[in-house]
Coordinates of C-alpha atoms in Angstrom, one line a residue:
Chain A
X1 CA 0.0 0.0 0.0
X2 CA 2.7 2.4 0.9
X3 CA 4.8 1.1 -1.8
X4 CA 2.1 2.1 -3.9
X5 CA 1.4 5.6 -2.8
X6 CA 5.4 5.9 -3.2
X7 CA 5.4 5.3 -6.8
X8 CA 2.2 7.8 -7.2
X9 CA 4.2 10.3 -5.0
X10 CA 7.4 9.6 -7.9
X11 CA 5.5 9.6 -10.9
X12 CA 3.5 12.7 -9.9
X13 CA 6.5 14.4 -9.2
X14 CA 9.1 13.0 -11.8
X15 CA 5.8 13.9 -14.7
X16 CA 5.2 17.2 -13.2
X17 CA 9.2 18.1 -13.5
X18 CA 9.8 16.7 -16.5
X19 CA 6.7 18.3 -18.0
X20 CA 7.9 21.7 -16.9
X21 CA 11.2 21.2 -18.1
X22 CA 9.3 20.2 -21.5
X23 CA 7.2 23.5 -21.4
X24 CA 10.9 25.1 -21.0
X25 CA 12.3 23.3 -24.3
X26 CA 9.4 24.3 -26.3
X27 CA 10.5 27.7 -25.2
X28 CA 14.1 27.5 -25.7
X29 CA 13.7 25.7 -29.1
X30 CA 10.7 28.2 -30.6
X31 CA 13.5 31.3 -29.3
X32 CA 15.8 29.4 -31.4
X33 CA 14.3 28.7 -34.4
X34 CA 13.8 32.8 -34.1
X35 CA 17.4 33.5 -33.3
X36 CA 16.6 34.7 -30.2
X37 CA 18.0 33.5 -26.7
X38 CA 15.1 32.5 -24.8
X39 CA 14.0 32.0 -21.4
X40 CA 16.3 29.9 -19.4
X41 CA 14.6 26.4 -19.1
X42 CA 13.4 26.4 -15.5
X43 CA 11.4 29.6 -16.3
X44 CA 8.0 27.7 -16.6
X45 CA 8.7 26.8 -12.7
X46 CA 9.2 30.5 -11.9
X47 CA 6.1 31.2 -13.6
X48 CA 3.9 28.9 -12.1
X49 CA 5.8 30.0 -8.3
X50 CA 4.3 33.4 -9.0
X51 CA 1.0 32.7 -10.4
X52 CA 0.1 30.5 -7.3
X53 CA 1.7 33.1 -5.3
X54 CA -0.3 36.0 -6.8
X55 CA -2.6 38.0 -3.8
X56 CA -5.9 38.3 -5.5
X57 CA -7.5 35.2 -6.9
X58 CA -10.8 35.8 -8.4
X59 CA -13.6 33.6 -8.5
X60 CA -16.9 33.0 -10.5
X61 CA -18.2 30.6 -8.7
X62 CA -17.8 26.5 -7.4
X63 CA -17.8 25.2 -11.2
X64 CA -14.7 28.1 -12.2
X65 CA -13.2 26.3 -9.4
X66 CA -14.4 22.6 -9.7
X67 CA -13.2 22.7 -13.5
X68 CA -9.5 23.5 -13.2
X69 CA -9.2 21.1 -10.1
X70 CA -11.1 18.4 -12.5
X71 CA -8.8 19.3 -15.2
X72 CA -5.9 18.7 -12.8
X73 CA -7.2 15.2 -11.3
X74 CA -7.8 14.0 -14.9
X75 CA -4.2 14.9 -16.1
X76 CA -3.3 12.9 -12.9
X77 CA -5.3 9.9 -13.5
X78 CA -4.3 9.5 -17.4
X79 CA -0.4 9.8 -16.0
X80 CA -1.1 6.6 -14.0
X81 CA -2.7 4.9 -16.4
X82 CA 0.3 5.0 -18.6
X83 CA 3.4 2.8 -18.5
X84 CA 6.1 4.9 -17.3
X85 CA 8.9 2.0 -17.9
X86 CA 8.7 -0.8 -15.7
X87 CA 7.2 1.9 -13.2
X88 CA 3.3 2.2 -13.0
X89 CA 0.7 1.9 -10.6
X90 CA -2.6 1.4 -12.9
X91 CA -0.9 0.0 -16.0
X92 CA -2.5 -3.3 -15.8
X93 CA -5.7 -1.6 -16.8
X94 CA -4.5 1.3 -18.8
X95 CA -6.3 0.3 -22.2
X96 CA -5.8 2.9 -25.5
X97 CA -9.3 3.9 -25.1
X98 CA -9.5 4.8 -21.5
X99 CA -6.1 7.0 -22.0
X100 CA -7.3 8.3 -24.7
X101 CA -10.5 9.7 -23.1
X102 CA -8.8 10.6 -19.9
X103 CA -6.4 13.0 -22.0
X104 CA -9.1 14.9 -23.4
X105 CA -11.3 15.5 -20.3
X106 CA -8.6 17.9 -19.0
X107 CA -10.1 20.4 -22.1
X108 CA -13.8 19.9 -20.9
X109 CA -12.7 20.8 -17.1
X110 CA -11.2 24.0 -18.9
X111 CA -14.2 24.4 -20.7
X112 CA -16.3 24.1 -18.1
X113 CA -14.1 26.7 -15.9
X114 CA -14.1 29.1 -18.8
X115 CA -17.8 29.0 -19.6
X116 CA -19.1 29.8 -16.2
X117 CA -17.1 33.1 -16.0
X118 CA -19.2 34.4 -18.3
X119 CA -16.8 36.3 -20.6
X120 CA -17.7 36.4 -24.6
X121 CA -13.9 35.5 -25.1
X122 CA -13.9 32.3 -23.2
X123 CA -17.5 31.5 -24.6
X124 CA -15.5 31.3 -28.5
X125 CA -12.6 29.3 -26.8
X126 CA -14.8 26.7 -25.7
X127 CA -16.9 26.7 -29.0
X128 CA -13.7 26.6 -30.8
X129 CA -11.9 23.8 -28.2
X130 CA -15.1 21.7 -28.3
X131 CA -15.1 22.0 -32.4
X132 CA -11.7 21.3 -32.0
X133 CA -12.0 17.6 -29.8
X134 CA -14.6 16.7 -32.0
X135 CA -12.7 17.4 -35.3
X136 CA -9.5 15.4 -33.8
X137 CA -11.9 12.2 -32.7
X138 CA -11.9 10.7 -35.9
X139 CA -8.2 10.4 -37.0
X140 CA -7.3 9.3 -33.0
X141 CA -10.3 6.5 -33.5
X142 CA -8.9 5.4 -36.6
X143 CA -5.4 5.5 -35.4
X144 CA -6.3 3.1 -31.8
X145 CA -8.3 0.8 -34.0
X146 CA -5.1 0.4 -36.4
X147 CA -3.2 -0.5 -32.8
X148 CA -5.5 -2.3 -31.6
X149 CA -6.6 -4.5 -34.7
X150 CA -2.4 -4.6 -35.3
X151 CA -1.5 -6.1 -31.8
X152 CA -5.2 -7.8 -31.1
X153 CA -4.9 -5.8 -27.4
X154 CA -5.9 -3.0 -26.2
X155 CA -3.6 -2.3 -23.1
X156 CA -0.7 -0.5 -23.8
X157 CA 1.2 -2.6 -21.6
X158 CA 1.1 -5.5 -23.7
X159 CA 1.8 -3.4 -26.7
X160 CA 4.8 -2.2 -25.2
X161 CA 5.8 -5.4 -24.5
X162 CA 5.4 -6.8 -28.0
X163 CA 7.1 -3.9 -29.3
X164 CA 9.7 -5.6 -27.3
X165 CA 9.9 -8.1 -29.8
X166 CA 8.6 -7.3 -32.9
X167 CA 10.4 -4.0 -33.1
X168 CA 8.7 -0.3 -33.0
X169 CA 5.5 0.1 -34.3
X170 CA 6.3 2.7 -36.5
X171 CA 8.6 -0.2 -38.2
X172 CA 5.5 -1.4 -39.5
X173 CA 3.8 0.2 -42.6
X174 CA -0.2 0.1 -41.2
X175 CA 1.4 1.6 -37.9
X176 CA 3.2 3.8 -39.1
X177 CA 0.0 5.7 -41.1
X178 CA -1.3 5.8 -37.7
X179 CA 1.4 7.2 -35.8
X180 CA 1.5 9.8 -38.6
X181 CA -1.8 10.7 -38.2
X182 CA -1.5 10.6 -34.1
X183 CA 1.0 12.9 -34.1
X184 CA -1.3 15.7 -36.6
X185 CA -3.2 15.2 -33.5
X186 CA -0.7 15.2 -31.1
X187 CA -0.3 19.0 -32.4
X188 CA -4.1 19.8 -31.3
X189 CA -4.0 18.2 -28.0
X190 CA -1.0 20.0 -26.8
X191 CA -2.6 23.6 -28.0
X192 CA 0.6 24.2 -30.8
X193 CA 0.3 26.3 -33.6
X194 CA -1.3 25.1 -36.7
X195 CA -4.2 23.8 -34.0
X196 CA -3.4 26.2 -31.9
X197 CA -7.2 27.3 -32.4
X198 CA -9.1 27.1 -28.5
X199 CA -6.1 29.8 -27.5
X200 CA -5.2 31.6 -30.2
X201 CA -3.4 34.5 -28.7
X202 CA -3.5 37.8 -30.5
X203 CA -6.7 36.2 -32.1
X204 CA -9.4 35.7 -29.4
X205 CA -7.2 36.8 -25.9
X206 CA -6.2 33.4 -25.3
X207 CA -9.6 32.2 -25.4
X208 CA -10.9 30.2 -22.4
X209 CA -7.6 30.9 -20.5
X210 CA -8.4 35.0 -20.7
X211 CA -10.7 34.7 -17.5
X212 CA -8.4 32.9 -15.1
X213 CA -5.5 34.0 -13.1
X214 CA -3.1 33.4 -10.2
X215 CA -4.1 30.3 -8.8
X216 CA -6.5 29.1 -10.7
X217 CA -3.8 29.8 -13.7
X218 CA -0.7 28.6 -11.9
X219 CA -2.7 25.2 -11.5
X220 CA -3.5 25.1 -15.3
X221 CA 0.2 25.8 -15.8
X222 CA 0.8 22.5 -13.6
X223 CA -2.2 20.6 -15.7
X224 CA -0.1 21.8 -19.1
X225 CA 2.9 20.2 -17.6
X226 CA 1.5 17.2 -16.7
X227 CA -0.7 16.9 -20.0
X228 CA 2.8 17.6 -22.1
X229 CA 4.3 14.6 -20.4
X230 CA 1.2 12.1 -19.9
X231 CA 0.6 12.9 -24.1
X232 CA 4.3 12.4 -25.2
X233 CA 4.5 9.5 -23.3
X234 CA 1.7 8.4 -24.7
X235 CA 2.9 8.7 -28.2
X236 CA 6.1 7.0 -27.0
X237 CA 4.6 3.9 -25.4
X238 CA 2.2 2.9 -28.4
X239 CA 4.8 4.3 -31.7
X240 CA 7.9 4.0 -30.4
X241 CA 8.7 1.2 -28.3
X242 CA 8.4 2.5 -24.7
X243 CA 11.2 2.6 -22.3
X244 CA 11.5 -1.3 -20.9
X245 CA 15.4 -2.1 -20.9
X246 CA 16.5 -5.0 -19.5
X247 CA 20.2 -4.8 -20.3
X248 CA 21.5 -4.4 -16.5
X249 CA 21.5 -6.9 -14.1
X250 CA 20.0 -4.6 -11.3
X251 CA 16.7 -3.8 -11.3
X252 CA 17.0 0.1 -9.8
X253 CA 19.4 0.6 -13.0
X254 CA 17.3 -1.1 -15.0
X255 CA 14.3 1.4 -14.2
X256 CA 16.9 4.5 -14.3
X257 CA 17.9 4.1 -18.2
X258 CA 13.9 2.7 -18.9
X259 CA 13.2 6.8 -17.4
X260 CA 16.4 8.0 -19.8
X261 CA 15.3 6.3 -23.3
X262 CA 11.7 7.3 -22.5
X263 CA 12.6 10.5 -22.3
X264 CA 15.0 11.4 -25.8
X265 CA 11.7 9.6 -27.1
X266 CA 9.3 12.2 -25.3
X267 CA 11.6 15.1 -26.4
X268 CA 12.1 13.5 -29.9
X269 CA 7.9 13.3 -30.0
X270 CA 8.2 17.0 -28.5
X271 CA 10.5 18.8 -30.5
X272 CA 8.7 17.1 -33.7
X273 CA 5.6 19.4 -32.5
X274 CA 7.7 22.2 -31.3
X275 CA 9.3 22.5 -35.1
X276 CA 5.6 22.0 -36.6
X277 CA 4.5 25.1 -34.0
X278 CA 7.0 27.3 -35.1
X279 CA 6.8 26.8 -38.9
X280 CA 3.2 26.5 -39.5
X281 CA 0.6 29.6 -39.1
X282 CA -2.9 29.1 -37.3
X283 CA -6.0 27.6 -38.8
X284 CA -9.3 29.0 -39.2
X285 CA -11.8 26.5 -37.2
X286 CA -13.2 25.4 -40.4
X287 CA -10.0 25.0 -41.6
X288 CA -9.1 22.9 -38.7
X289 CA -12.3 20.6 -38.5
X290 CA -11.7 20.1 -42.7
X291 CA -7.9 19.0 -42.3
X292 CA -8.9 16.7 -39.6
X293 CA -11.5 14.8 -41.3
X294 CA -10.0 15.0 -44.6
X295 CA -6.1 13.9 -44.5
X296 CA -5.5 12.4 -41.2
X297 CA -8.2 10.6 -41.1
X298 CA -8.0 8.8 -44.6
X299 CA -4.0 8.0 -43.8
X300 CA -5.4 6.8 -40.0
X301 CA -8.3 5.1 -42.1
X302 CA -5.8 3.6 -44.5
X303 CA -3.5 2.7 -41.7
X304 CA -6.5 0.6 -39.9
X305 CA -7.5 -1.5 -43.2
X306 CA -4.1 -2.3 -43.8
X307 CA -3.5 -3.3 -39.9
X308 CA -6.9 -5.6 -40.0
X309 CA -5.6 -7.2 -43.2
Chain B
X1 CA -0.9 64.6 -75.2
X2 CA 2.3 62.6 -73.6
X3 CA 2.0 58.8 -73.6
X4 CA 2.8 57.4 -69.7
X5 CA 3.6 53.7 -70.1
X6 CA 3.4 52.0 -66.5
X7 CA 5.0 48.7 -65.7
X8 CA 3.1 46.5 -64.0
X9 CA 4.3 42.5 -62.7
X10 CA 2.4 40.2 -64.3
X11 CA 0.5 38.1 -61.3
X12 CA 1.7 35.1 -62.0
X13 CA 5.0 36.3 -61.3
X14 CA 4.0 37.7 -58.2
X15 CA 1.9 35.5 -56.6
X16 CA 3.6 32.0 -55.1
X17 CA 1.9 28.4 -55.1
X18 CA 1.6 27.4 -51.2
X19 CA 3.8 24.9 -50.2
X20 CA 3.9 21.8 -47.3
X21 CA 7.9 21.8 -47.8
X22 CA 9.1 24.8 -47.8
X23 CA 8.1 26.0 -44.4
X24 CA 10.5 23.4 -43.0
X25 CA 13.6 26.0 -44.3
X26 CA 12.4 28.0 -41.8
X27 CA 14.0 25.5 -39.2
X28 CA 17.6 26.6 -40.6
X29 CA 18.3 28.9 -38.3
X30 CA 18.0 26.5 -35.1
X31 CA 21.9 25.7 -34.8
X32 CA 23.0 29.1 -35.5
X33 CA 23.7 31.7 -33.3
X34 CA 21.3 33.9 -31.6
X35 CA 21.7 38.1 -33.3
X36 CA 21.1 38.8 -29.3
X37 CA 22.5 41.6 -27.6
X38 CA 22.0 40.5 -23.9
X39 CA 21.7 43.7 -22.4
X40 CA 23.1 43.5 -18.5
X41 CA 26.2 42.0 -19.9
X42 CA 26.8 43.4 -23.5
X43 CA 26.7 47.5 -24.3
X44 CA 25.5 48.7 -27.1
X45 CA 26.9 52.2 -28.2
X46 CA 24.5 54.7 -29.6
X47 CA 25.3 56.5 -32.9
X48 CA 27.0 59.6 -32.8
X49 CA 25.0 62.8 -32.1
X50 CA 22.3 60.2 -31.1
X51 CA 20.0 62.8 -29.6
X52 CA 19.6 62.3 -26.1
X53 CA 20.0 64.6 -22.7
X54 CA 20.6 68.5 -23.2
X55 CA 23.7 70.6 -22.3
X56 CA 24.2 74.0 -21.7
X57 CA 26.9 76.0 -21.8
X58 CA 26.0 78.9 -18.7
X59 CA 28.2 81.5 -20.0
X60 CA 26.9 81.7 -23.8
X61 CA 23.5 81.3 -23.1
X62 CA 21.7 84.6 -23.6
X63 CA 18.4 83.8 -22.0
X64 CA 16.7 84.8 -25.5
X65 CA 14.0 81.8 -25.4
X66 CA 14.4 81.3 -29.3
X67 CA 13.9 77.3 -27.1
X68 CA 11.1 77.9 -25.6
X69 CA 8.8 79.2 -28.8
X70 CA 10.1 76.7 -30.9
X71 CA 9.8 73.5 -28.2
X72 CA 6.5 71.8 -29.7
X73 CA 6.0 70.1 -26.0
X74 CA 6.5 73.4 -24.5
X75 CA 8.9 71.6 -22.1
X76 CA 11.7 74.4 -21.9
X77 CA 10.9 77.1 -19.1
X78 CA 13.4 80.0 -18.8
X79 CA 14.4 80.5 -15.1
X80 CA 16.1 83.1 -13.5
X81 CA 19.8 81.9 -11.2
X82 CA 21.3 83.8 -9.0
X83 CA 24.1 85.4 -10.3
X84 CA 23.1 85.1 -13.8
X85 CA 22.2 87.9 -15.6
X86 CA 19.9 86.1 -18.3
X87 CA 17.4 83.4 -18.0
X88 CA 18.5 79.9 -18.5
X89 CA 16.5 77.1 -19.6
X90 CA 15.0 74.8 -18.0
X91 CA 14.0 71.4 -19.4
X92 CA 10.8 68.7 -18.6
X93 CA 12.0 65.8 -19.9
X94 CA 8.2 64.6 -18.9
X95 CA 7.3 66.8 -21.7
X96 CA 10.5 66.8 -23.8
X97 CA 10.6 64.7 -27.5
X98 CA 13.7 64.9 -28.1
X99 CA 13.9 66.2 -31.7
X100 CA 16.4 68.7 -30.2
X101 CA 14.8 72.1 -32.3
X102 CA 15.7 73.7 -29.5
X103 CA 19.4 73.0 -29.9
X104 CA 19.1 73.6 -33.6
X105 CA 17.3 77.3 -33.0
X106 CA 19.8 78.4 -30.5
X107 CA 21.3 81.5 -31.6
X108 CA 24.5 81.0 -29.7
X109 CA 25.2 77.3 -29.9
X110 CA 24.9 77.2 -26.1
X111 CA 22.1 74.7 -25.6
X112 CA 23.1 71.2 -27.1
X113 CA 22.7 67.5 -26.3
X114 CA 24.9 64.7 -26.2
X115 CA 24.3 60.8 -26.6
X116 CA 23.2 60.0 -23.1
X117 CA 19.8 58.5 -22.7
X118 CA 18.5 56.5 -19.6
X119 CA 16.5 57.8 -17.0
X120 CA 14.7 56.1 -14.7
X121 CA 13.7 56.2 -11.8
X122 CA 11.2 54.8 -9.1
X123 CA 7.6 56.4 -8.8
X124 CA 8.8 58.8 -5.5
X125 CA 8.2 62.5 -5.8
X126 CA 12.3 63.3 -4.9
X127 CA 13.6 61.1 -7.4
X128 CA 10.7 62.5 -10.3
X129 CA 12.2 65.6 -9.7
X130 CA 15.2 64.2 -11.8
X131 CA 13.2 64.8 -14.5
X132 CA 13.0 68.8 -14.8
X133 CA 16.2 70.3 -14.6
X134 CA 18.8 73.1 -16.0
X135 CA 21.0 71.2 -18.3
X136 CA 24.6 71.1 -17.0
X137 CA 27.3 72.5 -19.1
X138 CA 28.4 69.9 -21.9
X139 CA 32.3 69.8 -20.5
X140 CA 30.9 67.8 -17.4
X141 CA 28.5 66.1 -18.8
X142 CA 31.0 64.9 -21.4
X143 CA 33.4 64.0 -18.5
X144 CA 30.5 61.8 -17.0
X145 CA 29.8 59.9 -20.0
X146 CA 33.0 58.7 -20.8
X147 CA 34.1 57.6 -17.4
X148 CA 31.3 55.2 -17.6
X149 CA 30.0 55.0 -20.8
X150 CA 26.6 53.7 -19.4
X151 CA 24.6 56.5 -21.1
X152 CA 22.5 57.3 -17.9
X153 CA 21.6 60.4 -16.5
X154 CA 24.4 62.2 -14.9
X155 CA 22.9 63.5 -11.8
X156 CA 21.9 60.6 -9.2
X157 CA 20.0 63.1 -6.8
X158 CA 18.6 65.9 -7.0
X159 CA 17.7 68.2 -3.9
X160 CA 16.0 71.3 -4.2
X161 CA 14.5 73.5 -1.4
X162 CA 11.0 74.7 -2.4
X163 CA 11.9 77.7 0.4
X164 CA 15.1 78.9 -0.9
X165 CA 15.0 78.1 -4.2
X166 CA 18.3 76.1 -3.9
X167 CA 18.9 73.2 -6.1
X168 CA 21.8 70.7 -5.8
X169 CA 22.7 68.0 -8.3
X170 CA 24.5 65.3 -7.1
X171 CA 26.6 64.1 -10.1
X172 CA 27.2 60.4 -10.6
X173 CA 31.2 61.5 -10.2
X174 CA 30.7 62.7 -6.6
X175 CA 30.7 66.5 -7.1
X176 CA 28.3 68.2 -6.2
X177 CA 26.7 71.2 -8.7
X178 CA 24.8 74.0 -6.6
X179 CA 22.5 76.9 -7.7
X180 CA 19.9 79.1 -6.2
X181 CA 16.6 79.5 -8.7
X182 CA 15.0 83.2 -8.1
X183 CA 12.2 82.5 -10.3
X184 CA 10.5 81.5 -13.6
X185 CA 9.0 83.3 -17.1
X186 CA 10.9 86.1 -19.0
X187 CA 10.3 88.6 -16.7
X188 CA 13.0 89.4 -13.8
X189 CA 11.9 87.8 -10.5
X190 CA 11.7 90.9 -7.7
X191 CA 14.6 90.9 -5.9
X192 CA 13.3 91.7 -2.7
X193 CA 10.8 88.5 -1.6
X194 CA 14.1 86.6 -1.6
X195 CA 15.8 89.4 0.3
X196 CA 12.9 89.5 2.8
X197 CA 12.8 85.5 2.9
X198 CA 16.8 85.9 3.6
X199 CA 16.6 88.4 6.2
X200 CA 14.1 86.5 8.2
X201 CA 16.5 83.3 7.9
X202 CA 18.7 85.4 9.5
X203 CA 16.5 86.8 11.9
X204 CA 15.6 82.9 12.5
X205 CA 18.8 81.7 13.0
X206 CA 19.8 84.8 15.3
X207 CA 16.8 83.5 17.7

């Protein structure tokens, strides 16, 4: 039992550092790609400090409340759900489907949060955030059924471990359509730039995020660490291979590089999106909702008849 | 009539096809070095005659306030110092745009400006007053800037006695610059309110 809440106590931790140090890459690369300096990497972490440190917190009510906290507990829950190497408290039930769901519930917490303040500005985030997680449905259904029809499971344990011996699943044609098509999504779900739509700064205010601040903003900076780290991990557990290594004898060093190779996969997965944010302008909505149901969907359609073949 | 014969780009020339690929050059810049200038640790020099603070040289100056009708803030006030027998301007840099007309209008060549131009201070009526002052003569100033080549103000403090009328500017060097104002406008101030003012010091002091 205590073991257990140990390992919730690492994971929590270890997802919510290395997520922050992700948000600080994204930075640090984007400045880059600019020729600028940037932010040094750790700035996230001072950010959040003063957000939850800010005097005035204002508040419209239990739901504006209940939603970010729901966002935050949902981010949570999906991290335990996946395989973090041989580490995991919940991965024995963590199927594609439930993770799947439990990373996009974080938006509808936001959603709810932003709605119920009342402002016009977070009223066409959520319209757009909802369009949004509808338009990306289809492709990320297509894309678990090519997995799931590929391997004949649907925990991502077991395809982690058969990765193990068949090789990544990108190495396989009908897989690899689907991991293509993931990571187009993969670009929605962490709010980036061509899908950058629900926030679109400079277009709407930030959209659903132009209502909150200091707490209830330092605790969606934590959720958008968390949800960095829970989605690349994601990516990396089902694509590419996961981070089981069994080369050492010891089983503490063993754990230590399965953390190592997980993570040049997560910041492989990450800088892929960070490049794609920096290159690519914003869609309309329409244009958005189109794309998605147009290419991703017939290369994570494609990828699914060829995998049940 | 004269025939005009305009050129004009064909559209097709103009106008680009959209492309997936070529976005991805913009990635080329990622391994090369950042055109930063990080500012606590680098310098950067201004150009030459970069127009910044005023000077003004105290013994040309005529007090003729060619300045103060051509300032398009109104920012220049002449004001009378003891010992002077002309007005000498006075400058609001809350007011002042620095596109230095003033300096170019003056007769005498004794208002300029040198390349000097950070000021800031904290939001505390003592250290606003930094802001409104006579210019001091462009030998000094000069002297200032190239010990420390910082391009800040050169006077650090400011005191001034609403009672007396006595200003002193502490320069970043450590000297001090003192002068008594009598008063403001074109007209001469009346001699005699100070007098009074002095001889009841006196009297004052005496008790």
């Amino acid at each position: 039992m205590i073991e257990t809440a140990l390992k919730v106590l690492f994971i929590l931790l270890y997802a919510t550092f290395v997520g922050f140090m992700f948000m600080g890459i994204i930075r640090i690369v984007t400045a880059r790609i600019h020729r600028r300096v940037g932010p040094p990497i750790y700035q996230p972490i001072l950010d959040t400090i003063k957000l939850l440190s800010k005097e005035s917190n204002i508040t419209h009510g239990f739901i504006y409340d209940f939603g970010i906290l729901y966002a935050v507990g949902a981010t949570i829950l999906a991290v335990m759900f996946i395989p973090l190497g041989s580490i995991g408290v919940l991965r024995a039930y963590g199927d594609l489907i439930l993770i799947t769901f439990l990373l996009e519930i974080p938006m509808l917490g936001i959603m709810f949060a932003a709605m119920s303040s009342g402002n016009p500005w977070a009223g066409i985030g959520a319209q757009r955030a909802l369009l949004t997680l509808l338009a990306i449905q289809v492709p990320l259904g297509f894309a678990v059924i090519a997995l799931a029809e590929y391997y004949g499971t649907f925990s991502t344990y077991e395809i982690v471990m058969a990765q193990q011996i068949s090789g990544w699943s990108i190495a396989h044609f009908p897989l690899l359509l689907a991991a293509i098509a993931y990571d187009l999504v993969l670009q929605a779900m962490f709010g980036k730039e061509p899908f950058d739509i629900m926030i679109a700064p400079g277009e709407i205010s930030l959209g659903p995020m132009v209502e909150f601040g200091g707490k209830h903003m330092g605790l969606l900076n934590i959720q958008h660490a968390i949800a960095l780290f829970a989605e690349t991990l994601f990516f990396s557990n089902i694509f590419l291979g996961g981070g089981v290594v069994t080369a050492f004898s010891s089983p503490v060093l063993n754990t230590i590089a399965g953390l190592l190779v997980l993570l040049v996969k997560q910041i492989a997965v990450l800088l892929v999106a960070t490049f794609m944010a920096a290159i690519f302008p914003r869609f309309t909505i329409d244009q958005a909702a189109k794309f998605y149901w147009k290419w991703p969907t017939i290369i994570a359609a494609l990828g699914a008849i060829l995998a049940s073949l | 009539m004269e025939e005009v014969t305009f050129k004009i780009a064909q559209e097709s020339k103009v106008r680009k096809k959209p492309s997936f690929i070529k976005p991805w050059l913009g990635l080329k810049y990622l391994f090369k070095k950042p055109v930063t200038i990080k500012i606590p640790y680098e310098m950067t020099e201004p150009a030459k005659d970069y127009r910044g603070f005023h000077t003004l040289n105290w013994k040309t100056c005529i007090g003729c306030n060619m300045c103060g009708q051509i300032c398009p803030a109104r920012a220049i006030e002449m004001t009378w110092i003891e010992g002077e027998k002309r007005p000498h301007p006075k400058i609001d840099y809350g007011r002042c745009t620095f596109c230095q007309f003033c300096v170019e209008v003056c007769p005498t060549g004794a208002l300029g400006f040198v390349e000097s131009y950070m000021l800031t201070t904290e939001w505390k009526e003592e250290e606003l007053q930094l802001f409104d002052w006579v210019p001091i003569p462009p030998e000094k100033f000069r002297e200032i800037q190239e010990a420390r080549r910082d391009w800040k103000f050169p006077v650090e403090r400011m005191e001034f006695n609403k009672e007396t009328g006595e200003v002193t500017y502490h320069l970043r060097d450590g000297t001090e610059f003192r002068f008594r104002i009598l008063g403001y406008g074109l007209k001469p101030p009346a001699a005699k309110p100070a007098e009074n003012k002095e001889a009841e010091k006196s009297a004052e002091k005496q008790e």
